[in-house]
Short mmCIF file of C-alpha atoms in Angstrom, two decimals:
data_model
loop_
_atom_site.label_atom_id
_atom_site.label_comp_id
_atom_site.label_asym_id
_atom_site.label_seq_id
_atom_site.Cartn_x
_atom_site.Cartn_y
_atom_site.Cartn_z
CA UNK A 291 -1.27 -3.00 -2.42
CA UNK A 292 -3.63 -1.91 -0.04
CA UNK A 293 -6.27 -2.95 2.67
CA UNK A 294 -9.33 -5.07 2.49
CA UNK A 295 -11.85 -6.79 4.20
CA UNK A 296 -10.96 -9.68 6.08
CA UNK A 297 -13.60 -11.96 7.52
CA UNK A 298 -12.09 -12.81 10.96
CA UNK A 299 -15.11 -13.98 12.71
CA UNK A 300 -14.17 -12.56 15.93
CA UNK A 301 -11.71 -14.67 16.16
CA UNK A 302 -8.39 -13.47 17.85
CA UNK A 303 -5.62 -13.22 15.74
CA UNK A 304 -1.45 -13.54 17.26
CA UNK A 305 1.73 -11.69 15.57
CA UNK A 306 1.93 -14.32 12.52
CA UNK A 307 -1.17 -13.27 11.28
CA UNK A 308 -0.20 -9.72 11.35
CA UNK A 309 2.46 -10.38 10.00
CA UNK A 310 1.25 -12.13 6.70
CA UNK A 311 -1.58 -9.98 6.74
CA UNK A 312 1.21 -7.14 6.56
CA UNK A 313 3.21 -8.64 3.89
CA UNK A 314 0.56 -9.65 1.97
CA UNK A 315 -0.88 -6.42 1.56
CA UNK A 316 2.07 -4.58 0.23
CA UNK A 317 4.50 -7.46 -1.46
CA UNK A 318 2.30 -7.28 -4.97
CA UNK A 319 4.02 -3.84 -5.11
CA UNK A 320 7.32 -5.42 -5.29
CA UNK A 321 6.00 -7.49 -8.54
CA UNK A 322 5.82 -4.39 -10.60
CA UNK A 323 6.54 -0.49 -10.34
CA UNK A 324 10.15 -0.06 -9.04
CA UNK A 325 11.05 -0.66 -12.34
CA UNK A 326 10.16 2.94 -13.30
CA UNK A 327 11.74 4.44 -10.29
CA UNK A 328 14.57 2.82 -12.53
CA UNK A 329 13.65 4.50 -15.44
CA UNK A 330 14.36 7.55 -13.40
CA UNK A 331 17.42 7.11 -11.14
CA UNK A 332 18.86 3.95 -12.58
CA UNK A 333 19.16 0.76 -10.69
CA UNK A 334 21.41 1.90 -8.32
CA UNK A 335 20.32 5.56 -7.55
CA UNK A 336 17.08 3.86 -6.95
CA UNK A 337 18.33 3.04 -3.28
CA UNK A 338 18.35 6.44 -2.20
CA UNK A 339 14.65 6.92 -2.38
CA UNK A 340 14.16 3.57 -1.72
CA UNK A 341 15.95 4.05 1.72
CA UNK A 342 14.58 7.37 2.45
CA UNK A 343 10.81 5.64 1.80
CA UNK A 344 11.85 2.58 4.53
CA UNK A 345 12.54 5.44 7.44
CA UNK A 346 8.99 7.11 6.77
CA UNK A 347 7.32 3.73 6.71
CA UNK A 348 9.52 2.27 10.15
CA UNK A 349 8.18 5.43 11.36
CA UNK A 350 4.66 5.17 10.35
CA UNK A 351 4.86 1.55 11.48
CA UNK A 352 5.58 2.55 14.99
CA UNK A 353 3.14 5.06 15.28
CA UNK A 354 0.57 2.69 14.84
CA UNK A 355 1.32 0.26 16.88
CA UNK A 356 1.31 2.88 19.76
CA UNK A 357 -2.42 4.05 18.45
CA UNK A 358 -3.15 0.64 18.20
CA UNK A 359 -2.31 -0.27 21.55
CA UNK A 360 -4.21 3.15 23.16
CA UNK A 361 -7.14 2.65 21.08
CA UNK A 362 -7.62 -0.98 20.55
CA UNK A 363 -10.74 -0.97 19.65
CA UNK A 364 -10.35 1.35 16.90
CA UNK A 365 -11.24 -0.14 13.10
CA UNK A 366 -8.92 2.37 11.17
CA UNK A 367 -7.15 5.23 10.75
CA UNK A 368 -9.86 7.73 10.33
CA UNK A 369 -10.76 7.06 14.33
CA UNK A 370 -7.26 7.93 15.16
CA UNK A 371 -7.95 11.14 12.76
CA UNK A 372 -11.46 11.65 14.29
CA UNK A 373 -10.16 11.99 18.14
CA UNK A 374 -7.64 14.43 16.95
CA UNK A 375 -9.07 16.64 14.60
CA UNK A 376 -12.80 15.90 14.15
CA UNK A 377 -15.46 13.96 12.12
CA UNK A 378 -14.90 16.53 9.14
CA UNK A 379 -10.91 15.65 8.81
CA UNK A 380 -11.66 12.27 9.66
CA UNK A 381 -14.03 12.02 6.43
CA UNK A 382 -11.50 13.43 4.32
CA UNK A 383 -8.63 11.00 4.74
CA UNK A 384 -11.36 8.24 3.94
CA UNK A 385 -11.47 10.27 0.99
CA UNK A 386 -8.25 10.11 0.12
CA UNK A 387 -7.66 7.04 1.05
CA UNK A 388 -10.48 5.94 -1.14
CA UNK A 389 -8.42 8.61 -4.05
CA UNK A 390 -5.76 6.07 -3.57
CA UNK A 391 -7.88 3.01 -3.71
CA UNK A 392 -9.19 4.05 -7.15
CA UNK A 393 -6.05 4.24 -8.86
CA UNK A 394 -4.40 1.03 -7.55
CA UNK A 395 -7.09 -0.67 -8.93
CA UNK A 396 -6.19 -0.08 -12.79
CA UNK A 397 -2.66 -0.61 -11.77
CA UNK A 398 -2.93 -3.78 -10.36
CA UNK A 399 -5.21 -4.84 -13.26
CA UNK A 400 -3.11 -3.51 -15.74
CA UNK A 401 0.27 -5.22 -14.35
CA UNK A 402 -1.71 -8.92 -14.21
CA UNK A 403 -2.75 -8.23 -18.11
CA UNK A 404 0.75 -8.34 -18.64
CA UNK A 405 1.80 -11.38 -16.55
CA UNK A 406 -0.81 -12.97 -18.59
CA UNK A 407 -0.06 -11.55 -21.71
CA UNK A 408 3.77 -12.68 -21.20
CA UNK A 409 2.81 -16.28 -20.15
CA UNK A 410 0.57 -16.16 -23.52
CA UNK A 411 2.79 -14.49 -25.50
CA UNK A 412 0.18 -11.75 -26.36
CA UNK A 413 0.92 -8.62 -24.71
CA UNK A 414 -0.92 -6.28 -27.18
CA UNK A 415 -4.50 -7.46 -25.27
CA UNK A 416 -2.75 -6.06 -21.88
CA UNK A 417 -5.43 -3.58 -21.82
CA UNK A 418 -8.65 -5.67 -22.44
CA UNK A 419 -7.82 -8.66 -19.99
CA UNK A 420 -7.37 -5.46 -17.48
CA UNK A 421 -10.75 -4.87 -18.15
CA UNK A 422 -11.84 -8.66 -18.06
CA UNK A 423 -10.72 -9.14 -14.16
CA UNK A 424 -11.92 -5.46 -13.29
CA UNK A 425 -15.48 -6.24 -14.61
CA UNK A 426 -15.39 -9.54 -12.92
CA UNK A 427 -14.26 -7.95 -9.50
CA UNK A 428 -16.97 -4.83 -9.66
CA UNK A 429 -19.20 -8.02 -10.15
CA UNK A 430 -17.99 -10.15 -6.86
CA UNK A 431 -17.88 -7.15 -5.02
CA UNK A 432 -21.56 -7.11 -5.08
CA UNK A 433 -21.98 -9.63 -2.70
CA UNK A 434 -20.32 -10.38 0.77
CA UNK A 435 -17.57 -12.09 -0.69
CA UNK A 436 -14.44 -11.53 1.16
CA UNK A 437 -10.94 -13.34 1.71
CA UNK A 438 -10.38 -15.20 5.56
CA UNK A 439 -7.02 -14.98 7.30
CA UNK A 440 -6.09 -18.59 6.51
CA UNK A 441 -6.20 -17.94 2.90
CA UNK A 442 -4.68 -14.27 2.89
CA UNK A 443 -1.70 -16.10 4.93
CA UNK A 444 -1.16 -19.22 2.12
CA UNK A 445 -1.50 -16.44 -0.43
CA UNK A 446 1.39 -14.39 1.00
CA UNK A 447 3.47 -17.54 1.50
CA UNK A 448 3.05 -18.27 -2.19
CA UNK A 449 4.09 -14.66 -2.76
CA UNK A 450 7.50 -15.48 -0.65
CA UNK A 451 7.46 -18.49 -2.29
CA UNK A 452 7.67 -16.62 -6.22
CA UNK A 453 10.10 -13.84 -4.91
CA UNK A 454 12.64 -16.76 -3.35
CA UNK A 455 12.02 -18.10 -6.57
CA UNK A 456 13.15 -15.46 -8.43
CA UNK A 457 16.39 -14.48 -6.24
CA UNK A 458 17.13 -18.44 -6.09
CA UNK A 459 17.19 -18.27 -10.33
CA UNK A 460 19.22 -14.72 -10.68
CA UNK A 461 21.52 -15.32 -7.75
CA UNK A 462 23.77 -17.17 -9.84
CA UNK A 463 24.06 -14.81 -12.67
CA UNK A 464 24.81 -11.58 -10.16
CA UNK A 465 27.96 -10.21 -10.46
CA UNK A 466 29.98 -7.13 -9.66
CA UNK A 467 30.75 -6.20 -13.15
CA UNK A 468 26.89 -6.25 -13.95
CA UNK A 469 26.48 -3.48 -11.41
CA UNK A 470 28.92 -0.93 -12.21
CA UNK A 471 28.25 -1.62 -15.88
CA UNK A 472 24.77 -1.10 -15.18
CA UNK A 473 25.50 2.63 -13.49
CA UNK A 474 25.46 4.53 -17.52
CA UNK A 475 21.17 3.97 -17.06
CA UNK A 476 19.95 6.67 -14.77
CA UNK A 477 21.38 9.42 -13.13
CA UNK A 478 20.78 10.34 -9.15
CA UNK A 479 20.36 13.97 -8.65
CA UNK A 480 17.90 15.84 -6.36
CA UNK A 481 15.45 16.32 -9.22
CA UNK A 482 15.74 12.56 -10.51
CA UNK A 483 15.42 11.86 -6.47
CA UNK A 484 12.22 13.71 -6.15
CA UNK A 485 10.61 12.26 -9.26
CA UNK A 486 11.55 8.42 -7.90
CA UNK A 487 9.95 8.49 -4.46
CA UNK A 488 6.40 7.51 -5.56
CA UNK A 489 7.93 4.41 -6.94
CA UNK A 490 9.67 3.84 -3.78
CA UNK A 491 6.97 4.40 -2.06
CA UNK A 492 4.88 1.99 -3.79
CA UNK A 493 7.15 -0.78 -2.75
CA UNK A 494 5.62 -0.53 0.84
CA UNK A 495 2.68 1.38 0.66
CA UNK A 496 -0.93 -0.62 2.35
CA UNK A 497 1.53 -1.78 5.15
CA UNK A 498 -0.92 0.47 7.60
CA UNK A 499 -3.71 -2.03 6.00
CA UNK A 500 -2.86 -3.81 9.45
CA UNK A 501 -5.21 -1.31 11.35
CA UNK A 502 -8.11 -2.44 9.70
CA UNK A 503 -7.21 -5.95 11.73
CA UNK A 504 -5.61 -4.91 14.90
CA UNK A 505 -8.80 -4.28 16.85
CA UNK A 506 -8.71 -8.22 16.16
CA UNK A 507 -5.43 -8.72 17.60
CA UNK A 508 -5.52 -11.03 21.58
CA UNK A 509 -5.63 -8.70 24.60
CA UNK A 510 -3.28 -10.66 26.12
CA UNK A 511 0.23 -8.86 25.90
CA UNK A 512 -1.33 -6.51 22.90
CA UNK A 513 1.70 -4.19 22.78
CA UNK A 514 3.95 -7.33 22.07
CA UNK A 515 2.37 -9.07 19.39
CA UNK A 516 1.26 -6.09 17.83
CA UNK A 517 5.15 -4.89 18.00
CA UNK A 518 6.13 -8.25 16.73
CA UNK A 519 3.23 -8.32 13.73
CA UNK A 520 4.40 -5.01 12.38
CA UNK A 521 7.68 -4.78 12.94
CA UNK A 522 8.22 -8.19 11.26
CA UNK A 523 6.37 -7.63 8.20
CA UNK A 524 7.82 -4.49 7.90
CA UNK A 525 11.45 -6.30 7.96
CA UNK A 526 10.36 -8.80 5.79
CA UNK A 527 9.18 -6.32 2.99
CA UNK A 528 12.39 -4.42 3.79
CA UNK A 529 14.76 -7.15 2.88
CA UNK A 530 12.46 -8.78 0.03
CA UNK A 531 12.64 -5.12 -1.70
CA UNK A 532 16.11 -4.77 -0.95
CA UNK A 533 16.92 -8.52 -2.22
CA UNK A 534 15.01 -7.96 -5.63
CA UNK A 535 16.70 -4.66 -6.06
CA UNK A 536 20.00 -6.00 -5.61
CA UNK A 537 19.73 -9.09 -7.55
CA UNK A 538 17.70 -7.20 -10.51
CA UNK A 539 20.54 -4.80 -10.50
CA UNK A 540 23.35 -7.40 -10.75
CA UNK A 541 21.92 -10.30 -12.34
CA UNK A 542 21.60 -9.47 -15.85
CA UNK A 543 24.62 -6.96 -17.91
CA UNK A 544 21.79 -4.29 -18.86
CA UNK A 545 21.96 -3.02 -23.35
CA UNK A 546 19.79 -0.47 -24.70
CA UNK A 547 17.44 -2.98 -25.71
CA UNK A 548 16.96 -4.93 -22.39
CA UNK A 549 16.94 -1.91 -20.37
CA UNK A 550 13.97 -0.91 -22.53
CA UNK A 551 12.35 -3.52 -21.90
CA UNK A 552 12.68 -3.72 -18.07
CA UNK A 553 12.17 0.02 -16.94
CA UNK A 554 9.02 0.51 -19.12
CA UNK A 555 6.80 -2.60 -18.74
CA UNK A 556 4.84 -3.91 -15.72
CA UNK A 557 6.43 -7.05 -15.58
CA UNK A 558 9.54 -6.36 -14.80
CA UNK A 559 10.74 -9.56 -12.81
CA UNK A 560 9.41 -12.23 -15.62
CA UNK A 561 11.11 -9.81 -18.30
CA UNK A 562 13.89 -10.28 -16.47
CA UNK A 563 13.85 -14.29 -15.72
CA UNK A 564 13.06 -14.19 -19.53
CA UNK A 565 16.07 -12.33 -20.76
CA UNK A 566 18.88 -14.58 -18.57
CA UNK A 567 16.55 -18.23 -18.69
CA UNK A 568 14.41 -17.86 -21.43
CA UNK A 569 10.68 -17.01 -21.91
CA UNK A 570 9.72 -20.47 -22.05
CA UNK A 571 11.78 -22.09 -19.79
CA UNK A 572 9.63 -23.71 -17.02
CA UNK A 573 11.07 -21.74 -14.13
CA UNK A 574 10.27 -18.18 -15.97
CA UNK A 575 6.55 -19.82 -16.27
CA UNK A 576 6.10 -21.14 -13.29
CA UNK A 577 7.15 -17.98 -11.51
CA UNK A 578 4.54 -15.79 -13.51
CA UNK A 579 1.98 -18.08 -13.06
CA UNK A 580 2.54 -18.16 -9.08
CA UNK A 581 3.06 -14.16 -9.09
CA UNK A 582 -0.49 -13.97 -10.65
CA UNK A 583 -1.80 -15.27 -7.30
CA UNK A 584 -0.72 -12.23 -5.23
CA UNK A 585 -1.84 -9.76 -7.83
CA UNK A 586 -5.42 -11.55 -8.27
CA UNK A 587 -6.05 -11.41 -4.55
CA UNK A 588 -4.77 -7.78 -4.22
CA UNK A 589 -6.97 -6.64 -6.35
CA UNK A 590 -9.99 -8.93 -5.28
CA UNK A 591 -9.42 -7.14 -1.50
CA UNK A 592 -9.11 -3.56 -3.34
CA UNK A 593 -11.88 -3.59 -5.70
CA UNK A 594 -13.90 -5.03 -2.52
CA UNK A 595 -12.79 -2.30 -0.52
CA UNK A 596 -13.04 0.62 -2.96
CA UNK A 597 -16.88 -0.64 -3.71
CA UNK A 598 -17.82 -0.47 -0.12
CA UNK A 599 -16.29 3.11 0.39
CA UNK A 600 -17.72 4.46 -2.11
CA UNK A 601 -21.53 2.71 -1.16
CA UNK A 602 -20.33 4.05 2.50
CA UNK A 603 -20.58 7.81 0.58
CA UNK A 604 -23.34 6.98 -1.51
CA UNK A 605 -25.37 5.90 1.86
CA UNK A 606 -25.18 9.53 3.29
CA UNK A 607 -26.20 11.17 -0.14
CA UNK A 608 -29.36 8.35 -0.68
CA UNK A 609 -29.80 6.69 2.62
CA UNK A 610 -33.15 4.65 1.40
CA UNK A 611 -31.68 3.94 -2.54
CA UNK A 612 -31.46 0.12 -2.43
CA UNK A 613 -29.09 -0.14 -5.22
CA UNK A 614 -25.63 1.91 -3.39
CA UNK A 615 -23.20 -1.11 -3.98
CA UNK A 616 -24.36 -1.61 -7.75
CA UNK A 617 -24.08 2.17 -8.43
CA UNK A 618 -20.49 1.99 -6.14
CA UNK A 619 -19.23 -1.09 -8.56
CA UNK A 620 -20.05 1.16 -11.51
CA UNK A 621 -17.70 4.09 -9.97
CA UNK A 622 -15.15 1.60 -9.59
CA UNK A 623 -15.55 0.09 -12.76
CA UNK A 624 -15.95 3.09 -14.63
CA UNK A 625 -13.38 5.14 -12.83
CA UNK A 626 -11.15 1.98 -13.85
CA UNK A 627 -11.57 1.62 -17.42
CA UNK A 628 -11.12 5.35 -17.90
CA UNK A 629 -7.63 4.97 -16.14
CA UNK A 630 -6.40 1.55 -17.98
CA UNK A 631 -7.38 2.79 -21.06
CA UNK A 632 -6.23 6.59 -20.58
CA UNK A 633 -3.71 6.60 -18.78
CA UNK A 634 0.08 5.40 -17.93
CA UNK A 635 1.10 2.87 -14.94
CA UNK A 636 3.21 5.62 -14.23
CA UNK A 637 0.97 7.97 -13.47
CA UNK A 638 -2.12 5.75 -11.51
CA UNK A 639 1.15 4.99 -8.99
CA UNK A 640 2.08 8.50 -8.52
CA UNK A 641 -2.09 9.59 -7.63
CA UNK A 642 -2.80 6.68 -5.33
CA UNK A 643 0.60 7.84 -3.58
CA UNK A 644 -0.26 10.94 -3.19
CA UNK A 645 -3.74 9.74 -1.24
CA UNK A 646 -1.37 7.08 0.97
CA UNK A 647 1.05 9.39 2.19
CA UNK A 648 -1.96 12.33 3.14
CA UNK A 649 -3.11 9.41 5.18
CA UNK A 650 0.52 9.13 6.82
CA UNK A 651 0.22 12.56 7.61
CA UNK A 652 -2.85 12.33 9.42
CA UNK A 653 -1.79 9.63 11.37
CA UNK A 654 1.47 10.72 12.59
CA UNK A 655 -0.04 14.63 12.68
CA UNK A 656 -2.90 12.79 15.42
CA UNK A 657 -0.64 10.69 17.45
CA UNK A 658 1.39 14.43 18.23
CA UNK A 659 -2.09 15.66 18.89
CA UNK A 660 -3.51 12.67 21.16
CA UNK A 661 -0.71 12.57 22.70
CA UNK A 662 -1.05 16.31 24.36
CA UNK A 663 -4.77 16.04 24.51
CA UNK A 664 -3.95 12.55 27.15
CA UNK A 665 -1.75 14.65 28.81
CA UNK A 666 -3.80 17.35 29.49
CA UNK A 667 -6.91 15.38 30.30
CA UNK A 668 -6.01 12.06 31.17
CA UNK A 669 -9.43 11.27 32.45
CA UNK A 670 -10.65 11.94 28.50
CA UNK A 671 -12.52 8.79 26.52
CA UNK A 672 -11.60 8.58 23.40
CA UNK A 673 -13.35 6.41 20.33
CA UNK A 674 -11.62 3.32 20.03
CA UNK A 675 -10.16 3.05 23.56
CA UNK A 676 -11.10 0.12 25.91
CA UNK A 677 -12.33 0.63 29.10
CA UNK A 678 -11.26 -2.51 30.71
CA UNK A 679 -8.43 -1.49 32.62
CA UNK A 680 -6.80 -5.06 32.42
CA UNK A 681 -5.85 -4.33 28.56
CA UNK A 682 -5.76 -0.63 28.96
CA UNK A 683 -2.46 1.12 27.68
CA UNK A 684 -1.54 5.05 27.97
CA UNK A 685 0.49 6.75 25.49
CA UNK A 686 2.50 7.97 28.57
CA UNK A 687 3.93 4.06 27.93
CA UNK A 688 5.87 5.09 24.83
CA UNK A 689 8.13 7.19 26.24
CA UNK A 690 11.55 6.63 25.05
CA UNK A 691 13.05 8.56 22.82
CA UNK A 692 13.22 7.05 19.84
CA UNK A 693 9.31 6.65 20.91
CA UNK A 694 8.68 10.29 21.42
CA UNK A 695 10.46 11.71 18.21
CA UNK A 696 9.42 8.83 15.46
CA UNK A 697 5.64 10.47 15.11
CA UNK A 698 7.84 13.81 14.00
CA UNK A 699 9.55 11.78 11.67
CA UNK A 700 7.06 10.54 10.09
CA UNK A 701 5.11 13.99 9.79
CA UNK A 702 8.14 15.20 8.38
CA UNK A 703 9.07 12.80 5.48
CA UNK A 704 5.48 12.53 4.85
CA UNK A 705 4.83 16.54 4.37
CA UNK A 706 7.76 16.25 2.05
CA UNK A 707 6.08 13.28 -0.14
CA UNK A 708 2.94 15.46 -0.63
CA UNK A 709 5.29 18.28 -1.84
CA UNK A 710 6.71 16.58 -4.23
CA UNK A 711 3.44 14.69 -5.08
CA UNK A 712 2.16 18.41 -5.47
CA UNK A 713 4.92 19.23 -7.64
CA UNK A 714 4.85 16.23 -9.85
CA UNK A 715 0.99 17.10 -10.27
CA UNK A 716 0.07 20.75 -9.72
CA UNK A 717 -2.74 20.30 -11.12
CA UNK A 718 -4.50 17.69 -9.73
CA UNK A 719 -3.26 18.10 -6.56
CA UNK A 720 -4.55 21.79 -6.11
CA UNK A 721 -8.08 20.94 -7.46
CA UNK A 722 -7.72 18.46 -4.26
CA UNK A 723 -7.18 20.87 -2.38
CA UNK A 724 -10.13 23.11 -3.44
CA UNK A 725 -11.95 20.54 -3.19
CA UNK A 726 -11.72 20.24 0.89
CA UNK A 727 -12.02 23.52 1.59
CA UNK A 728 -15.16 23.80 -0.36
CA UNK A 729 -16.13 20.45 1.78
CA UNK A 730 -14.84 22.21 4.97
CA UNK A 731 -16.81 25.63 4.19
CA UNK A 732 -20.15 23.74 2.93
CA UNK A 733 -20.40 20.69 5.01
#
């Protein structure tokens, strides 16, 4: 559910790579969470949001493949954030970004002590084997222990693999009649809308997890198999989400008791396979067992990642401390506990949202800004860009205008997510905010 290292070697990677590196990134958040975007809307208001969240991300999507293209060389985001705005805003979106990294961890962990307390039949220890594979994560995340391409690509072709199973064991049982019957849980209306989105959200959010790779991506004909990586794992989350959704929806005539059961627990799709196969039937297990796989390495790559952000802080606080990443494991291991144990699935989604879709806004807010600053200096070297003209692009390239209004788009619909993120959590979000302008005025 969001970015990690990947050891590439140097090696050149094409459009398939992207691709899986895309989908595998994001698709664990179509094992778990829409289900209480349910619990809000209902399984068919759910598509609004759900639909409203797929134009911010196309958006976002083709804003960085532009960057991507103009700044090749460029190893995230923050660059992009850097050029426009400065090292100061720069280091705050790695801080919310990192926000964001620190609560999907507990999610993630939380959802597989569920899979594995379904498979086990012992759901009450949820909360301690979330703790078990945290612990053990902090701990590999000491060393330089990271996943290659060749295995994050079989692990999001298992991840296919569970979701096809899944649709290939509901299709059968979807019906019409399931779906309007289903329409008495949840209402749609603007206030049930606003309080769905981070759930919708979640369902693509670490797709920009690309950009940590694209620097990677072969010079030759860049803007093409970057346009194909993207675009295709965006696609292919689009119509996976869309496919669950549908299925979910129709597959199974919801009661009070089984729409308990689905819109409040993190293992929604299992619950589900349970209630129309049976728990123990061999196709429920074998799909929780291969759905494990994707959650595992998701958060392997985000408890890796968090670790190394927060040693990445620690660095500039006690540059000659030997012991940054063991201190950084304990932050995320701490920071972890305190959230599996204190607080709801619910509510971990709705924080590391809020720290995704601040990043969107920076992103689309500097491609506006690059974008002028090009055109008013084109002669201007920028970090990230590559000087050999043979692989150069301009953003004077992306001129159409679907091209020229998508970063807008995206600013838009992403302003509107930290609104409602705001107004979901006043709270937190305003002590945020204090927080970087004290950075701003002190730093």
């Amino acid at each position: 559910m969001a970015s990690s290292n990947f050891e590439t070697k140097q090696k050149k990677i094409g459009a398939f790579s992207i691709w899986a590196i895309g989908v595998g990134l994001v698709i664990s958040g179509e094992s778990f969470g829409w289900n209480l975007g349910w619990a809000i809307t209902g399984p068919l208001g759910f598509f609004i949001p759900v639909a409203v969240t797929a134009v911010l991300y196309y958006a976002l999507v083709l804003c960085l493949i532009e960057l991507a293209c103009v700044y090749p060389q460029a190893n995230g985001p923050h660059i992009y954030i850097k050029n426009a705005f400065g090292k100061k805003w720069a280091e705050i979106i790695s801080i919310l970004i990192l926000f964001e990294f620190l609560f999907v961890n507990p999610a993630i962990a939380t959802s597989i002590g569920e899979y594995l307390g379904f498979l086990t039949g012992h759901l009450e220890n949820t909360n301690w084997i979330a703790t078990a594979f945290i612990a053990f994560f902090c701990l590999v995340s000491l060393f330089n222990f990271n996943f290659g391409i060749q295995v994050i690509i079989t692990l999001t072709l298992l991840a296919i693999f569970e979701l096809l199973i899944f649709s290939g064991s509901i299709v059968s049982e979807f019906s019409l009649p399931n779906l309007s019957q289903n329409k008495q849980f949840g209402e749609l209306t603007f206030d049930t809308f606003v309080r769905a989105m981070p759930f919708a959200i979640w369902m693509f959010l670490a797709i920009e997890g690309i950009s940590i790779v694209s620097k990677n991506t072969k010079h030759k004909k860049l803007r093409k198999t970057l346009g194909i990586g993207y675009k295709s794992a965006f696609w292919t989350l689009a119509i996976l989400a869309t496919l669950i959704l549908i299925l979910a929806a129709g597959g199974i005539a919801l009661n009070p008791e089984s729409w308990d059961i689905i819109s409040k627990d993190n293992h929604p799709m299992p619950a589900t396979l349970g209630l129309i196969l049976g728990k123990n039937n061999p196709i429920t297990q074998v799909f929780t067992f291969l759905g494990l796989f994707g959650l595992i390495a998701s958060l392997q790559g985000i408890a890796f990642t968090t670790t190394f952000q927060i040693e990445y802080f620690l660095k500039r606080i006690f540059p000659e401390y030997k012991l940054n990443r063991a201190l950084a494991a304990g932050v995320v291991f701490l920071a972890s506990i305190f959230a599996i144990w204190g607080s709801s699935t619910s509510v971990l989604i709705e924080l590391s949202v809020f720290g995704a879709v601040c990043m969107y806004f920076g992103v689309s807010s500097s491609l506006i800004i690059l974008r002028k600053k090009k055109k008013l200096d084109p002669k201007a070297i920028f970090e990230g860009e590559n000087e050999k003209t043979q692989h150069k692009h301009h953003h004077l390239e992306f001129n159409s205008f679907v091209q020229k209004t998508f970063p807008y788009l995206a600013l838009i619909l992403s302003v509107f997510c930290m609104l409602i993120l705001a107004y979901l959590h006043p709270i937190i979000v305003s002590s945020i905010i204090v927080l970087i302008i004290t950075y701003l005025i002190f730093s």
